[in-house]
mmCIF file of C-alpha atoms and ligand atoms in Angstrom:
data_model
loop_
_atom_site.group_PDB
_atom_site.id
_atom_site.type_symbol
_atom_site.label_atom_id
_atom_site.label_comp_id
_atom_site.label_asym_id
_atom_site.label_seq_id
_atom_site.Cartn_x
_atom_site.Cartn_y
_atom_site.Cartn_z
ATOM 1 C CA MET H 1 75.418 79.798 82.455
ATOM 2 C CA THR H 2 78.041 82.366 81.980
ATOM 3 C CA ASP H 3 80.047 82.936 78.563
ATOM 4 C CA VAL H 4 83.134 83.091 80.468
ATOM 5 C CA PRO H 5 85.520 84.043 77.331
ATOM 6 C CA GLU H 6 82.753 86.927 76.308
ATOM 7 C CA ALA H 7 82.707 87.938 80.253
ATOM 8 C CA ALA H 8 86.520 88.395 80.585
ATOM 9 C CA ARG H 9 86.838 89.974 77.182
ATOM 10 C CA ARG H 10 83.939 92.668 78.498
ATOM 11 C CA ILE H 11 85.586 92.809 81.398
ATOM 12 C CA ARG H 12 89.100 93.697 79.891
ATOM 13 C CA SER H 13 87.667 96.312 77.746
ATOM 14 C CA GLY H 14 86.263 97.808 81.085
ATOM 15 C CA ASP H 15 82.318 97.440 80.211
ATOM 16 C CA PRO H 16 80.812 98.808 83.363
ATOM 17 C CA ARG H 17 78.280 96.265 83.356
ATOM 18 C CA ALA H 18 80.443 93.466 82.940
ATOM 19 C CA LEU H 19 82.650 94.576 85.836
ATOM 20 C CA ALA H 20 79.355 95.283 88.094
ATOM 21 C CA ARG H 21 77.891 91.557 87.151
ATOM 22 C CA ALA H 22 81.277 90.302 88.061
ATOM 23 C CA ILE H 23 81.761 91.703 91.556
ATOM 24 C CA SER H 24 78.271 91.657 92.583
ATOM 25 C CA ARG H 25 78.610 87.561 91.887
ATOM 26 C CA ILE H 26 81.759 88.033 94.054
ATOM 27 C CA ASP H 27 80.183 89.631 96.406
ATOM 28 C CA ASP H 28 77.086 86.983 96.535
ATOM 29 C CA GLY H 29 79.949 84.245 96.741
ATOM 30 C CA ASP H 30 78.844 82.819 93.411
ATOM 31 C CA PRO H 31 81.316 80.020 92.311
ATOM 32 C CA ALA H 32 80.287 80.377 88.677
ATOM 33 C CA VAL H 33 82.581 83.592 89.069
ATOM 34 C CA ILE H 34 85.851 81.517 89.529
ATOM 35 C CA GLU H 35 86.012 80.536 85.695
ATOM 36 C CA VAL H 36 85.897 84.241 84.781
ATOM 37 C CA LEU H 37 88.469 85.207 87.297
ATOM 38 C CA LYS H 38 90.779 82.527 85.834
ATOM 39 C CA ALA H 39 90.453 83.903 82.724
ATOM 40 C CA LEU H 40 91.505 87.185 83.977
ATOM 41 C CA HIS H 41 94.271 86.136 85.698
ATOM 42 C CA ALA H 42 96.940 87.199 83.008
ATOM 43 C CA ASP H 43 95.799 90.277 82.565
ATOM 44 C CA THR H 44 96.317 91.360 86.343
ATOM 45 C CA GLY H 45 99.092 92.593 88.638
ATOM 46 C CA ARG H 46 99.264 95.969 86.926
ATOM 47 C CA ALA H 47 97.411 98.173 88.998
ATOM 48 C CA HIS H 48 98.684 99.465 92.237
ATOM 49 C CA VAL H 49 96.316 98.779 94.896
ATOM 50 C CA VAL H 50 95.823 101.541 97.764
ATOM 51 C CA GLY H 51 93.865 100.831 100.905
ATOM 52 C CA VAL H 52 92.371 103.480 102.803
ATOM 53 C CA THR H 53 91.244 102.598 106.172
ATOM 54 C CA GLY H 54 90.849 104.538 109.493
ATOM 55 C CA PRO H 55 87.986 104.584 112.047
ATOM 56 C CA PRO H 56 84.256 104.729 111.296
ATOM 57 C CA GLY H 57 83.410 108.603 110.249
ATOM 58 C CA SER H 58 86.905 109.718 109.721
ATOM 59 C CA GLY H 59 86.355 111.066 106.490
ATOM 60 C CA LYS H 60 87.712 108.126 104.306
ATOM 61 C CA SER H 61 85.111 108.306 101.692
ATOM 62 C CA THR H 62 85.402 111.600 101.089
ATOM 63 C CA LEU H 63 88.949 111.675 100.976
ATOM 64 C CA VAL H 64 88.766 108.763 98.282
ATOM 65 C CA ASP H 65 86.391 110.970 96.568
ATOM 66 C CA LYS H 66 89.049 113.542 96.424
ATOM 67 C CA PHE H 67 91.948 110.968 95.563
ATOM 68 C CA VAL H 68 89.784 109.836 92.539
ATOM 69 C CA ARG H 69 89.512 113.890 91.161
ATOM 70 C CA GLU H 70 93.163 114.096 92.052
ATOM 71 C CA TYR H 71 93.924 111.000 90.011
ATOM 72 C CA ARG H 72 91.913 112.025 87.311
ATOM 73 C CA GLU H 73 93.642 115.594 86.851
ATOM 74 C CA ARG H 74 96.804 113.670 86.530
ATOM 75 C CA GLY H 75 95.733 111.435 83.615
ATOM 76 C CA LEU H 76 94.987 108.064 85.545
ATOM 77 C CA THR H 77 92.430 105.965 85.458
ATOM 78 C CA VAL H 78 90.919 104.868 89.238
ATOM 79 C CA GLY H 79 88.497 101.913 90.302
ATOM 80 C CA VAL H 80 87.108 101.883 93.890
ATOM 81 C CA LEU H 81 86.033 99.391 96.553
ATOM 82 C CA ALA H 82 84.194 100.688 99.226
ATOM 83 C CA VAL H 83 83.887 97.846 101.605
ATOM 84 C CA ASP H 84 80.916 97.648 104.151
ATOM 85 C CA PRO H 85 81.033 94.693 106.560
ATOM 86 C CA SER H 86 78.488 95.780 108.579
ATOM 87 C CA SER H 87 75.717 97.695 106.561
ATOM 88 C CA PRO H 88 73.107 98.043 109.642
ATOM 89 C CA PHE H 89 75.481 100.761 111.084
ATOM 90 C CA THR H 90 76.994 102.351 107.580
ATOM 91 C CA GLY H 91 73.557 102.614 105.712
ATOM 92 C CA GLY H 92 73.671 106.369 106.267
ATOM 93 C CA ALA H 93 77.492 106.300 104.794
ATOM 94 C CA ILE H 94 76.412 104.431 102.079
ATOM 95 C CA LEU H 95 73.899 106.980 100.967
ATOM 96 C CA GLY H 96 76.330 109.294 101.210
ATOM 97 C CA ASP H 97 78.876 107.288 99.419
ATOM 98 C CA ARG H 98 76.103 107.229 96.423
ATOM 99 C CA ILE H 99 75.739 110.925 96.296
ATOM 100 C CA ARG H 100 79.534 111.221 96.278
ATOM 101 C CA MET H 101 79.555 108.747 93.528
ATOM 102 C CA GLN H 102 77.403 110.444 91.296
ATOM 103 C CA SER H 103 80.245 113.593 90.624
ATOM 104 C CA HIS H 104 81.762 110.910 88.548
ATOM 105 C CA ALA H 105 78.793 108.855 87.331
ATOM 106 C CA LEU H 106 80.128 110.311 83.848
ATOM 107 C CA ASP H 107 83.406 109.825 83.854
ATOM 108 C CA GLU H 108 84.650 106.425 81.952
ATOM 109 C CA GLY H 109 88.140 106.581 83.934
ATOM 110 C CA VAL H 110 86.471 105.715 86.966
ATOM 111 C CA TYR H 111 84.452 103.161 88.522
ATOM 112 C CA ILE H 112 82.867 102.952 92.035
ATOM 113 C CA ARG H 113 81.295 99.864 93.794
ATOM 114 C CA SER H 114 80.366 99.242 97.356
ATOM 115 C CA LEU H 115 80.958 95.428 98.512
ATOM 116 C CA ALA H 116 78.619 94.106 101.088
ATOM 117 C CA THR H 117 80.335 90.738 100.878
ATOM 118 C CA ARG H 118 77.525 88.284 101.980
ATOM 119 C CA GLY H 119 78.432 84.839 102.350
ATOM 120 C CA HIS H 120 81.903 84.807 100.534
ATOM 121 C CA LEU H 121 83.709 81.591 101.357
ATOM 122 C CA GLY H 122 86.806 83.304 101.680
ATOM 123 C CA GLY H 123 85.663 85.802 103.822
ATOM 124 C CA LEU H 124 85.685 89.700 103.534
ATOM 125 C CA SER H 125 89.467 89.932 101.992
ATOM 126 C CA GLY H 126 88.999 87.290 99.722
ATOM 127 C CA ALA H 127 86.114 88.850 98.279
ATOM 128 C CA VAL H 128 88.032 92.153 98.123
ATOM 129 C CA MET H 129 91.202 90.830 96.635
ATOM 130 C CA GLU H 130 88.879 89.207 93.728
ATOM 131 C CA ALA H 131 86.952 92.088 93.495
ATOM 132 C CA ALA H 132 90.371 94.406 93.245
ATOM 133 C CA ARG H 133 91.596 92.077 90.305
ATOM 134 C CA VAL H 134 89.066 92.302 88.325
ATOM 135 C CA LEU H 135 89.346 96.031 88.333
ATOM 136 C CA ASP H 136 92.951 95.586 88.046
ATOM 137 C CA ALA H 137 92.254 93.325 84.737
ATOM 138 C CA ALA H 138 89.726 96.028 83.665
ATOM 139 C CA GLY H 139 92.960 98.489 83.266
ATOM 140 C CA PHE H 140 92.047 100.693 85.868
ATOM 141 C CA ASP H 141 95.785 102.853 86.897
ATOM 142 C CA ARG H 142 95.003 102.852 90.561
ATOM 143 C CA VAL H 143 92.278 100.601 92.598
ATOM 144 C CA LEU H 144 91.269 102.227 96.071
ATOM 145 C CA ILE H 145 90.057 100.541 98.397
ATOM 146 C CA GLU H 146 87.915 101.733 101.392
ATOM 147 C CA THR H 147 87.492 100.132 104.511
ATOM 148 C CA VAL H 148 86.733 100.568 108.155
ATOM 149 C CA GLY H 149 89.414 100.344 110.264
ATOM 150 C CA VAL H 150 88.517 98.293 113.768
ATOM 151 C CA GLY H 151 90.004 95.587 114.740
ATOM 152 C CA GLN H 152 91.069 92.763 112.370
ATOM 153 C CA SER H 153 89.944 94.539 109.216
ATOM 154 C CA GLU H 154 92.716 96.893 109.163
ATOM 155 C CA VAL H 155 95.229 94.039 109.219
ATOM 156 C CA ASP H 156 93.566 92.956 106.323
ATOM 157 C CA ILE H 157 93.858 95.872 104.059
ATOM 158 C CA VAL H 158 97.900 95.428 104.769
ATOM 159 C CA ARG H 159 97.253 91.713 103.161
ATOM 160 C CA LEU H 160 95.513 93.203 100.435
ATOM 161 C CA ALA H 161 97.168 96.569 99.247
ATOM 162 C CA ASP H 162 100.404 97.603 98.204
ATOM 163 C CA THR H 163 100.389 101.173 99.805
ATOM 164 C CA VAL H 164 98.182 101.732 102.870
ATOM 165 C CA VAL H 165 96.966 104.946 103.695
ATOM 166 C CA LEU H 166 95.988 105.403 107.228
ATOM 167 C CA VAL H 167 93.307 108.590 108.208
ATOM 168 C CA SER H 168 92.719 109.602 111.807
ATOM 169 C CA VAL H 169 91.391 112.646 113.165
ATOM 170 C CA PRO H 170 91.648 115.052 115.915
ATOM 171 C CA GLY H 171 89.148 114.533 118.832
ATOM 172 C CA LEU H 172 88.696 110.484 119.213
ATOM 173 C CA GLY H 173 90.751 110.532 122.355
ATOM 174 C CA ASP H 174 91.385 107.076 123.269
ATOM 175 C CA ASP H 175 91.374 105.772 119.733
ATOM 176 C CA ILE H 176 94.787 106.834 119.420
ATOM 177 C CA GLN H 177 95.799 103.883 121.449
ATOM 178 C CA VAL H 178 94.231 101.658 119.138
ATOM 179 C CA LEU H 179 96.074 103.541 116.577
ATOM 180 C CA LYS H 180 99.499 103.479 118.656
ATOM 181 C CA ALA H 181 98.770 99.138 119.001
ATOM 182 C CA GLY H 182 98.711 98.476 115.435
ATOM 183 C CA ILE H 183 100.361 101.539 113.760
ATOM 184 C CA MET H 184 104.108 100.259 112.843
ATOM 185 C CA GLU H 185 102.202 97.515 111.074
ATOM 186 C CA ILE H 186 99.546 99.589 109.046
ATOM 187 C CA GLY H 187 100.629 102.507 107.592
ATOM 188 C CA ASP H 188 102.764 103.595 104.534
ATOM 189 C CA VAL H 189 101.270 107.285 104.521
ATOM 190 C CA PHE H 190 99.512 108.842 107.708
ATOM 191 C CA VAL H 191 96.455 111.186 107.080
ATOM 192 C CA VAL H 192 94.871 113.501 109.724
ATOM 193 C CA ASN H 193 91.884 114.309 108.352
ATOM 194 C CA LYS H 194 89.745 117.153 109.860
ATOM 195 C CA ALA H 195 92.456 119.224 109.973
ATOM 196 C CA ASP H 196 89.809 122.429 109.898
ATOM 197 C CA ARG H 197 89.395 121.116 113.761
ATOM 198 C CA ASP H 198 91.138 121.732 116.704
ATOM 199 C CA GLY H 199 93.852 119.419 117.591
ATOM 200 C CA ALA H 200 94.892 118.170 114.594
ATOM 201 C CA ASP H 201 98.797 119.260 114.777
ATOM 202 C CA ARG H 202 98.518 116.997 118.089
ATOM 203 C CA VAL H 203 97.634 114.384 116.551
ATOM 204 C CA VAL H 204 100.090 115.010 113.672
ATOM 205 C CA ARG H 205 102.753 115.325 116.264
ATOM 206 C CA GLU H 206 101.586 112.158 118.420
ATOM 207 C CA ILE H 207 101.755 110.176 115.349
ATOM 208 C CA ARG H 208 105.325 111.509 114.390
ATOM 209 C CA SER H 209 106.684 110.739 118.177
ATOM 210 C CA MET H 210 105.255 107.092 117.960
ATOM 211 C CA LEU H 211 107.005 106.433 114.587
ATOM 212 C CA GLU H 212 110.139 108.033 115.847
ATOM 213 C CA THR H 213 109.939 106.082 119.153
ATOM 214 C CA ALA H 214 109.658 102.917 116.944
ATOM 215 C CA LEU H 215 112.443 103.644 114.824
ATOM 216 C CA VAL H 216 114.625 104.199 118.084
ATOM 217 C CA ASN H 217 113.485 100.904 119.460
ATOM 218 C CA GLY H 218 115.379 98.669 116.907
ATOM 219 C CA ALA H 219 112.594 98.643 113.755
ATOM 220 C CA SER H 220 115.444 97.068 112.114
ATOM 221 C CA PRO H 221 115.304 96.867 108.487
ATOM 222 C CA ARG H 222 115.204 93.301 108.144
ATOM 223 C CA ALA H 223 112.309 92.874 110.578
ATOM 224 C CA LEU H 224 110.477 95.476 108.660
ATOM 225 C CA SER H 225 111.333 94.372 104.899
ATOM 226 C CA GLY H 226 108.973 91.921 104.448
ATOM 227 C CA THR H 227 111.074 88.710 104.537
ATOM 228 C CA GLY H 228 111.217 86.823 107.420
ATOM 229 C CA ALA H 229 108.507 88.920 109.435
ATOM 230 C CA ALA H 230 105.556 87.765 107.787
ATOM 231 C CA ASP H 231 102.974 88.729 110.543
ATOM 232 C CA ARG H 232 104.157 91.800 111.256
ATOM 233 C CA GLY H 233 103.906 93.460 107.875
ATOM 234 C CA GLY H 234 107.447 93.951 106.930
ATOM 235 C CA HIS H 235 105.574 97.197 106.027
ATOM 236 C CA HIS H 236 107.973 100.282 106.608
ATOM 237 C CA ILE H 237 109.809 100.605 103.488
ATOM 238 C CA ALA H 238 111.074 103.974 104.907
ATOM 239 C CA PHE H 239 112.781 101.798 107.338
ATOM 240 C CA ALA H 240 113.723 99.212 104.894
ATOM 241 C CA ALA H 241 115.483 101.250 102.258
ATOM 242 C CA ARG H 242 115.967 104.705 103.382
ATOM 243 C CA GLU H 243 118.390 106.056 100.373
ATOM 244 C CA ALA H 244 116.020 104.653 97.705
ATOM 245 C CA VAL H 245 113.016 105.974 99.660
ATOM 246 C CA SER H 246 114.557 109.407 100.145
ATOM 247 C CA SER H 247 115.354 109.716 95.989
ATOM 248 C CA HIS H 248 112.029 109.021 95.627
ATOM 249 C CA GLY H 249 110.394 111.655 97.844
ATOM 250 C CA TYR H 250 108.969 109.366 100.348
ATOM 251 C CA GLY H 251 109.012 109.618 103.794
ATOM 252 C CA ASP H 252 111.647 112.250 105.677
ATOM 253 C CA ALA H 253 115.461 112.276 105.954
ATOM 254 C CA HIS H 254 115.128 109.790 109.089
ATOM 255 C CA GLY H 255 113.318 107.416 107.375
ATOM 256 C CA LEU H 256 109.929 108.014 108.771
ATOM 257 C CA PRO H 257 106.677 107.597 106.558
ATOM 258 C CA PRO H 258 105.209 110.788 105.731
ATOM 259 C CA VAL H 259 102.547 111.969 108.284
ATOM 260 C CA LEU H 260 100.326 114.967 106.533
ATOM 261 C CA LYS H 261 96.799 116.879 107.509
ATOM 262 C CA THR H 262 93.906 117.190 105.316
ATOM 263 C CA THR H 263 90.625 118.656 105.178
ATOM 264 C CA ALA H 264 88.777 116.241 102.776
ATOM 265 C CA GLU H 265 85.514 118.300 102.520
ATOM 266 C CA THR H 266 87.701 121.027 100.856
ATOM 267 C CA GLY H 267 90.368 119.220 98.979
ATOM 268 C CA GLU H 268 92.751 120.882 100.925
ATOM 269 C CA GLY H 269 96.324 118.776 101.712
ATOM 270 C CA VAL H 270 94.756 115.674 99.421
ATOM 271 C CA GLY H 271 97.058 116.755 96.473
ATOM 272 C CA PRO H 272 100.600 116.176 98.833
ATOM 273 C CA VAL H 273 98.636 112.538 99.886
ATOM 274 C CA VAL H 274 98.505 111.465 96.779
ATOM 275 C CA ASP H 275 102.185 112.723 95.923
ATOM 276 C CA SER H 276 103.372 110.547 99.037
ATOM 277 C CA VAL H 277 101.137 107.249 97.698
ATOM 278 C CA GLU H 278 103.038 107.776 94.253
ATOM 279 C CA ALA H 279 106.527 108.137 95.800
ATOM 280 C CA HIS H 280 105.773 105.376 97.631
ATOM 281 C CA ARG H 281 104.625 103.489 94.773
ATOM 282 C CA ALA H 282 108.113 104.608 93.221
ATOM 283 C CA ALA H 283 110.180 103.627 96.087
ATOM 284 C CA LEU H 284 108.395 100.088 96.187
ATOM 285 C CA ALA H 285 109.008 99.242 92.731
ATOM 286 C CA GLU H 286 112.540 100.780 92.657
ATOM 287 C CA THR H 287 113.621 98.793 96.007
ATOM 288 C CA GLY H 288 111.816 95.469 94.978
ATOM 289 C CA LEU H 289 109.890 95.676 97.906
ATOM 290 C CA LEU H 290 106.524 95.826 95.838
ATOM 291 C CA ARG H 291 107.391 91.922 94.441
ATOM 292 C CA GLU H 292 108.037 91.032 98.228
ATOM 293 C CA ARG H 293 105.033 92.584 99.165
ATOM 294 C CA ARG H 294 103.133 90.930 96.761
ATOM 295 C CA LEU H 295 104.713 87.315 97.488
ATOM 296 C CA ARG H 296 103.640 87.693 100.888
ATOM 297 C CA ASN H 297 100.116 88.762 100.161
ATOM 298 C CA VAL H 298 99.395 86.287 97.770
ATOM 299 C CA GLY H 299 100.771 83.728 100.617
ATOM 300 C CA TYR H 300 98.100 85.393 102.967
ATOM 301 C CA GLU H 301 95.580 84.528 100.258
ATOM 302 C CA LEU H 302 96.750 80.883 99.650
ATOM 303 C CA ARG H 303 96.712 80.171 103.294
ATOM 304 C CA GLY H 304 93.218 81.620 103.807
ATOM 305 C CA ALA H 305 91.818 79.919 101.035
ATOM 306 C CA LEU H 306 93.203 76.726 101.945
ATOM 307 C CA GLY H 307 91.789 76.971 105.335
ATOM 308 C CA ASN H 308 88.582 77.837 103.961
ATOM 309 C CA ARG H 309 88.682 74.973 101.366
ATOM 310 C CA LEU H 310 89.459 72.381 104.302
ATOM 311 C CA LEU H 311 86.536 73.879 106.568
ATOM 312 C CA ALA H 312 84.318 73.631 103.897
ATOM 313 C CA ARG H 313 84.909 69.748 103.478
ATOM 314 C CA LEU H 314 84.573 69.417 107.317
ATOM 315 C CA GLY H 315 80.927 70.660 106.744
ATOM 316 C CA THR H 316 79.745 67.814 104.567
ATOM 317 C CA PRO H 317 77.297 64.934 105.998
ATOM 318 C CA ASP H 318 80.243 62.584 105.741
ATOM 319 C CA ALA H 319 82.756 64.924 107.357
ATOM 320 C CA VAL H 320 80.500 65.620 110.076
ATOM 321 C CA SER H 321 79.513 62.288 111.022
ATOM 322 C CA ARG H 322 82.938 61.081 110.952
ATOM 323 C CA LEU H 323 83.881 63.894 113.296
ATOM 324 C CA ASP H 324 81.219 63.147 115.558
ATOM 325 C CA ARG H 325 82.509 59.133 115.159
ATOM 326 C CA LEU H 326 85.998 60.118 116.013
ATOM 327 C CA ALA H 327 84.518 62.681 119.025
ATOM 328 C CA GLU H 328 82.995 59.571 120.511
ATOM 329 C CA ASP H 329 86.321 57.447 120.250
ATOM 330 C CA VAL H 330 88.181 60.546 122.127
ATOM 331 C CA VAL H 331 85.658 60.503 124.896
ATOM 332 C CA GLU H 332 85.500 56.733 125.371
ATOM 333 C CA LYS H 333 89.381 56.776 125.183
ATOM 334 C CA ARG H 334 89.429 54.543 121.838
ATOM 335 C CA ARG H 335 92.103 57.334 120.657
ATOM 336 C CA ASP H 336 93.532 60.635 122.140
ATOM 337 C CA VAL H 337 92.964 64.343 120.537
ATOM 338 C CA TYR H 338 95.841 63.812 118.429
ATOM 339 C CA GLU H 339 95.196 60.501 116.839
ATOM 340 C CA ALA H 340 91.972 61.430 115.970
ATOM 341 C CA VAL H 341 93.302 65.134 114.667
ATOM 342 C CA ASP H 342 95.697 62.853 112.537
ATOM 343 C CA VAL H 343 93.160 60.371 110.859
ATOM 344 C CA LEU H 344 91.154 63.257 109.933
ATOM 345 C CA PHE H 345 93.780 65.440 108.814
ATOM 346 C CA GLU H 346 94.676 62.202 106.538
ATOM 347 C CA GLU H 347 91.095 61.536 105.180
ATOM 348 C CA LEU H 348 90.538 65.129 104.207
ATOM 349 C CA CYS H 349 93.920 66.473 102.953
HETATM 350 N N1 GTP G 1 84.772 118.965 109.288
HETATM 351 C C1 GTP G 1 85.305 118.087 108.622
HETATM 352 N N2 GTP G 1 84.195 116.987 108.331
HETATM 353 C C2 GTP G 1 84.583 115.941 107.421
HETATM 354 C C3 GTP G 1 85.938 116.396 106.646
HETATM 355 N N3 GTP G 1 85.888 115.286 105.848
HETATM 356 C C4 GTP G 1 84.774 114.677 105.831
HETATM 357 N N4 GTP G 1 83.839 115.363 106.889
HETATM 358 C C5 GTP G 1 82.477 114.594 107.498
HETATM 359 O O1 GTP G 1 82.685 113.719 108.371
HETATM 360 C C6 GTP G 1 81.790 112.722 107.811
HETATM 361 C C7 GTP G 1 82.047 111.425 107.983
HETATM 362 O O2 GTP G 1 82.736 111.331 106.524
HETATM 363 P P1 GTP G 1 82.871 109.976 105.679
HETATM 364 O O3 GTP G 1 83.918 110.298 104.041
HETATM 365 O O4 GTP G 1 81.666 109.669 105.199
HETATM 366 O O5 GTP G 1 83.991 109.134 106.533
HETATM 367 P P2 GTP G 1 84.264 107.616 106.397
HETATM 368 O O6 GTP G 1 85.454 107.303 107.304
HETATM 369 O O7 GTP G 1 83.818 107.265 105.041
HETATM 370 O O8 GTP G 1 82.953 106.830 107.077
HETATM 371 P P3 GTP G 1 82.473 105.325 107.289
HETATM 372 O O9 GTP G 1 82.523 104.953 106.000
HETATM 373 O O10 GTP G 1 81.195 105.324 107.709
HETATM 374 O O11 GTP G 1 83.132 105.113 108.084
HETATM 375 C C8 GTP G 1 80.640 113.283 106.980
HETATM 376 O O12 GTP G 1 79.713 114.320 107.702
HETATM 377 C C9 GTP G 1 81.784 114.389 106.145
HETATM 378 O O13 GTP G 1 81.124 115.640 105.700
HETATM 379 C C10 GTP G 1 86.960 117.387 106.887
HETATM 380 O O14 GTP G 1 87.602 117.451 106.268
HETATM 381 N N5 GTP G 1 86.363 117.988 108.064
HETATM 382 MG MG1 MG G 2 82.715 105.698 104.104
#
C-alpha cells in the first residue's frame, strides 16, 4: 500500500528516493502510482520541458550532460529523462550514460533517470509524460527528455515537449532525407553536433536551406501557429510570431529557427544552444503559444489515454467473446461490419 499524501509530499520536496520509486512504478506500469500522480497534478506545469531528439549515436546524451552543466551554472535545477525504448541496442549507451551521470551524482539540483517503459498501458509517450510531471512537481526548473529520433518517436517528443532540440551530425548521408521529411514539424532549435568532424558546415547549410524553402513554400503563420493544424505540429513560433520572436533573440530576422553547431564532447557551442532554448521559452510565453502548445499536447494525451482505455476493455474475456460473436454475425451475414461496430461501441463506451 502506498501512503499517497506522504509519497506526494516527498516528491514535492524533491526527495530522490521518492522520485525514483514513483518513476519506477510509472516505468513498470503499476496502476498504484496513478493516485500519487493525481495528488501531484496541482503542482505541475511550472517546469519547461525540453525534448532532445536525433539519430542514434548523434551525441544526445553527451549534449544533455553539457546542457545540465550549463543550466546549473545559470542557477537552474534540471531533471533528465533518457528514454530507452530498445534496450538490446542501447545497452552500451546506457552504460555510457551512467558514467556521465556520475558527474552530477552529488548535485541535489540534478536528477537523472533512464526509462525503459516496460508494458506501460499508455505506451512510451504516456509513461514519459507522467515521469516528466513527477519531475515538474518536484520543482525542477527544466526537464530534459532524450529520445532516439527514429520513426514515430520523433513525433512523440513533439507531443511532450515545450521546446524541441533536433540533433543531427555530419556524415549520415541519407539520414538527412529522413530529417527533411519531418523537419518542419519537429525542431525549434536545430543542432549540428560533432562539429569537430568534416562536413558540419554543409549540414548547417542544408538544414537552413530546407527551412528557407519551407518558409517560401507557404509555411503560413496560421498553419504553423498551433491552431487548426493539430497534426502538423504547429511548431514554428519563428514563423508564427516573428516580431515577438525576434525581440527575444529567438530565430533570425527572417523568422527561421536557429541552426547551431556544437562539439558536445568539449562543450563548444553548448552555451548558445541553451540561450536559444531559453529565448524560445521566453517567446512561447510572451506570445501565448506555450499555452496553445500545451493544450494541443494534452489533447493528444487525452486521445491516447481514451484509446488505451477502450483497447483495455476490448481485451476483457466478456468483450472478446462479444467480439467473436459479432464477427460470426458479420460472416453469417446477420449484420454488416458497420452495424457490428455500432453495437460494440454502444456496449463499450
Ligand atoms: N567527435 C565527436 N564525438 C562525439 C561528440 N559528441 C558525442 N560524441 C561521441 O559520440 C558517441 C555517441 O554519443 P552519445 O552521447 O552516447 O550519443 P546518443 O545520441 O546519446 O546515443 P544513443 O542514446 O545511443 O542514441 C560517443 O562515443 C560520444 O563520445 C562530438 O561533439 N564530437
Ligand atoms: Mg543517449
